[in-house]
Amino acid sequence: METFVTFAQLAEEIAREAGEMLTAKRPARPEVLDTKSSPTDVVTALDRASEELIRTRIRAVRPDDAILGEEGGSTGDGRVRWIVDPIDGTVNFLYGLPEWAVSIAVEVDGEVVAGAVNVVPRGEVFTAARGEGAWLAGERLRCNTGVPLDRALIATGFGYAAGRRRVQAEVLAEVLPAVRDIRRGGSAASDLCSVAAGRVDGYYERGPKAWDYSAGGLVAVEAGARIGGLNGRPHGPGLTICAAPGLFEELHDLLAPLDPERDA
Ligand code: IPD
């Protein structure tokens, strides 16, 4: 019988194995194999190979579970669902920038209960189990608290569609003067782990997908952060905001009147 902790251990094991494969096989200049939502939304052969490895490992130990993967879509319909981003930060992977991750979350009855985010180039694997905490290299993580909005370092990201980016830039133009500074790392999973580790104070993004935020979101929450959407709605592809309580509300109240979902 799996517990949330054993699910997290399994997710970590598989995310480490995918990371080792990607490190071993990444050519000096990976080629774009395909594009998805826009010409800049790329897929490499190793995105697919990583997801295949992860799916094979999950099926070997948990054959009845459902899996949602960024590249392979939804399979199965068990109470337990694995949410997989085989490479979060594919553009960084393509360019050789050190900010991409393998992200694996486990959901039970629709609630994320465990997650692992392997930020492969940094050799850092973040893990979390619901109610049990968030961890990096044996250290329990705690997000920054008591940071006012005007001192907050805020991570964000952008979608791939030009219309969405135009709105994201307009929103950013109002956020940037109100905060300490902005970081655009290029991997939402890693950004959320950075909230957990206190490397940024908060994160917001319009449009991230379940595979981008599920594991990292649990890591952040288990480190004391709050995660949510606009006006009390749950976080998700609408808007995802994540920060310690207090800063969360300040960031929310800055964003809400800017109508960041208006490209929908
Ligand atoms: C992307 C990254 C990026 C975020 C985008 C995501 P991908 O994921 O997480 O930071 O801004 O919204 O789509 O495409 O590299 O897996």
PDB file of C-alpha atoms in Angstrom, residues 35-37 40-44 46-48 50-52 54-55 67-75 81-91 101-104 160 186-189 207-213:
ATOM      1  CA  THR A  35       6.137  22.170 -32.717  1.00  0.00           C
ATOM      2  CA  LYS A  36       2.869  22.335 -30.758  1.00  0.00           C
ATOM      3  CA  SER A  37       0.755  25.420 -29.973  1.00  0.00           C
ATOM      4  CA  THR A  40       8.209  28.490 -30.706  1.00  0.00           C
ATOM      5  CA  ASP A  41       6.508  25.731 -28.651  1.00  0.00           C
ATOM      6  CA  VAL A  42       9.031  23.018 -29.463  1.00  0.00           C
ATOM      7  CA  VAL A  43       9.408  19.287 -28.859  1.00  0.00           C
ATOM      8  CA  THR A  44      12.722  17.460 -29.069  1.00  0.00           C
ATOM      9  CA  LEU A  46      14.376  13.638 -25.890  1.00  0.00           C
ATOM     10  CA  ASP A  47      11.084  15.123 -24.599  1.00  0.00           C
ATOM     11  CA  ARG A  48       9.429  12.064 -26.109  1.00  0.00           C
ATOM     12  CA  SER A  50      11.945  11.001 -21.421  1.00  0.00           C
ATOM     13  CA  GLU A  51       8.170  10.674 -21.282  1.00  0.00           C
ATOM     14  CA  GLU A  52       8.352   7.133 -22.677  1.00  0.00           C
ATOM     15  CA  ILE A  54       8.743   7.666 -17.277  1.00  0.00           C
ATOM     16  CA  ARG A  55       5.561   5.991 -18.552  1.00  0.00           C
ATOM     17  CA  ILE A  67      -1.035   9.035 -16.604  1.00  0.00           C
ATOM     18  CA  LEU A  68      -1.234  12.556 -18.008  1.00  0.00           C
ATOM     19  CA  GLY A  69       1.909  13.550 -19.884  1.00  0.00           C
ATOM     20  CA  GLU A  70       2.755  16.738 -21.742  1.00  0.00           C
ATOM     21  CA  GLU A  71       3.715  14.851 -24.873  1.00  0.00           C
ATOM     22  CA  GLY A  72       1.567  11.701 -24.733  1.00  0.00           C
ATOM     23  CA  GLY A  73      -1.706  13.057 -23.302  1.00  0.00           C
ATOM     24  CA  SER A  74      -4.014  11.061 -21.024  1.00  0.00           C
ATOM     25  CA  THR A  75      -4.009   7.292 -20.622  1.00  0.00           C
ATOM     26  CA  ARG A  81      -3.015   9.745 -11.734  1.00  0.00           C
ATOM     27  CA  TRP A  82       0.583  10.620 -12.542  1.00  0.00           C
ATOM     28  CA  ILE A  83       1.155  14.059 -14.063  1.00  0.00           C
ATOM     29  CA  VAL A  84       4.357  14.183 -16.051  1.00  0.00           C
ATOM     30  CA  ASP A  85       6.400  16.905 -17.687  1.00  0.00           C
ATOM     31  CA  PRO A  86       9.318  15.034 -19.271  1.00  0.00           C
ATOM     32  CA  ILE A  87      11.249  18.293 -19.802  1.00  0.00           C
ATOM     33  CA  ASP A  88       9.836  21.484 -18.303  1.00  0.00           C
ATOM     34  CA  GLY A  89      11.824  24.306 -19.836  1.00  0.00           C
ATOM     35  CA  THR A  90      12.295  22.720 -23.235  1.00  0.00           C
ATOM     36  CA  VAL A  91      13.556  25.992 -24.755  1.00  0.00           C
ATOM     37  CA  ALA A 101      13.467  19.969 -15.072  1.00  0.00           C
ATOM     38  CA  VAL A 102      11.749  16.614 -15.065  1.00  0.00           C
ATOM     39  CA  SER A 103       8.512  17.059 -13.137  1.00  0.00           C
ATOM     40  CA  ILE A 104       6.386  14.176 -11.824  1.00  0.00           C
ATOM     41  CA  TYR A 160       3.752  30.575 -26.551  1.00  0.00           C
ATOM     42  CA  GLY A 186      11.974  29.369 -18.221  1.00  0.00           C
ATOM     43  CA  SER A 187      10.658  26.440 -16.174  1.00  0.00           C
ATOM     44  CA  ALA A 188       7.488  26.858 -14.143  1.00  0.00           C
ATOM     45  CA  ALA A 189       8.228  23.697 -12.132  1.00  0.00           C
ATOM     46  CA  GLY A 207      -1.667  29.717 -18.638  1.00  0.00           C
ATOM     47  CA  PRO A 208       0.637  27.090 -17.105  1.00  0.00           C
ATOM     48  CA  LYS A 209      -0.568  23.525 -17.551  1.00  0.00           C
ATOM     49  CA  ALA A 210      -1.068  20.802 -14.930  1.00  0.00           C
ATOM     50  CA  TRP A 211       2.252  19.176 -15.858  1.00  0.00           C
ATOM     51  CA  ASP A 212       4.029  22.517 -15.326  1.00  0.00           C
ATOM     52  CA  TYR A 213       2.673  23.298 -11.848  1.00  0.00           C
TER      53      TYR A 213
END
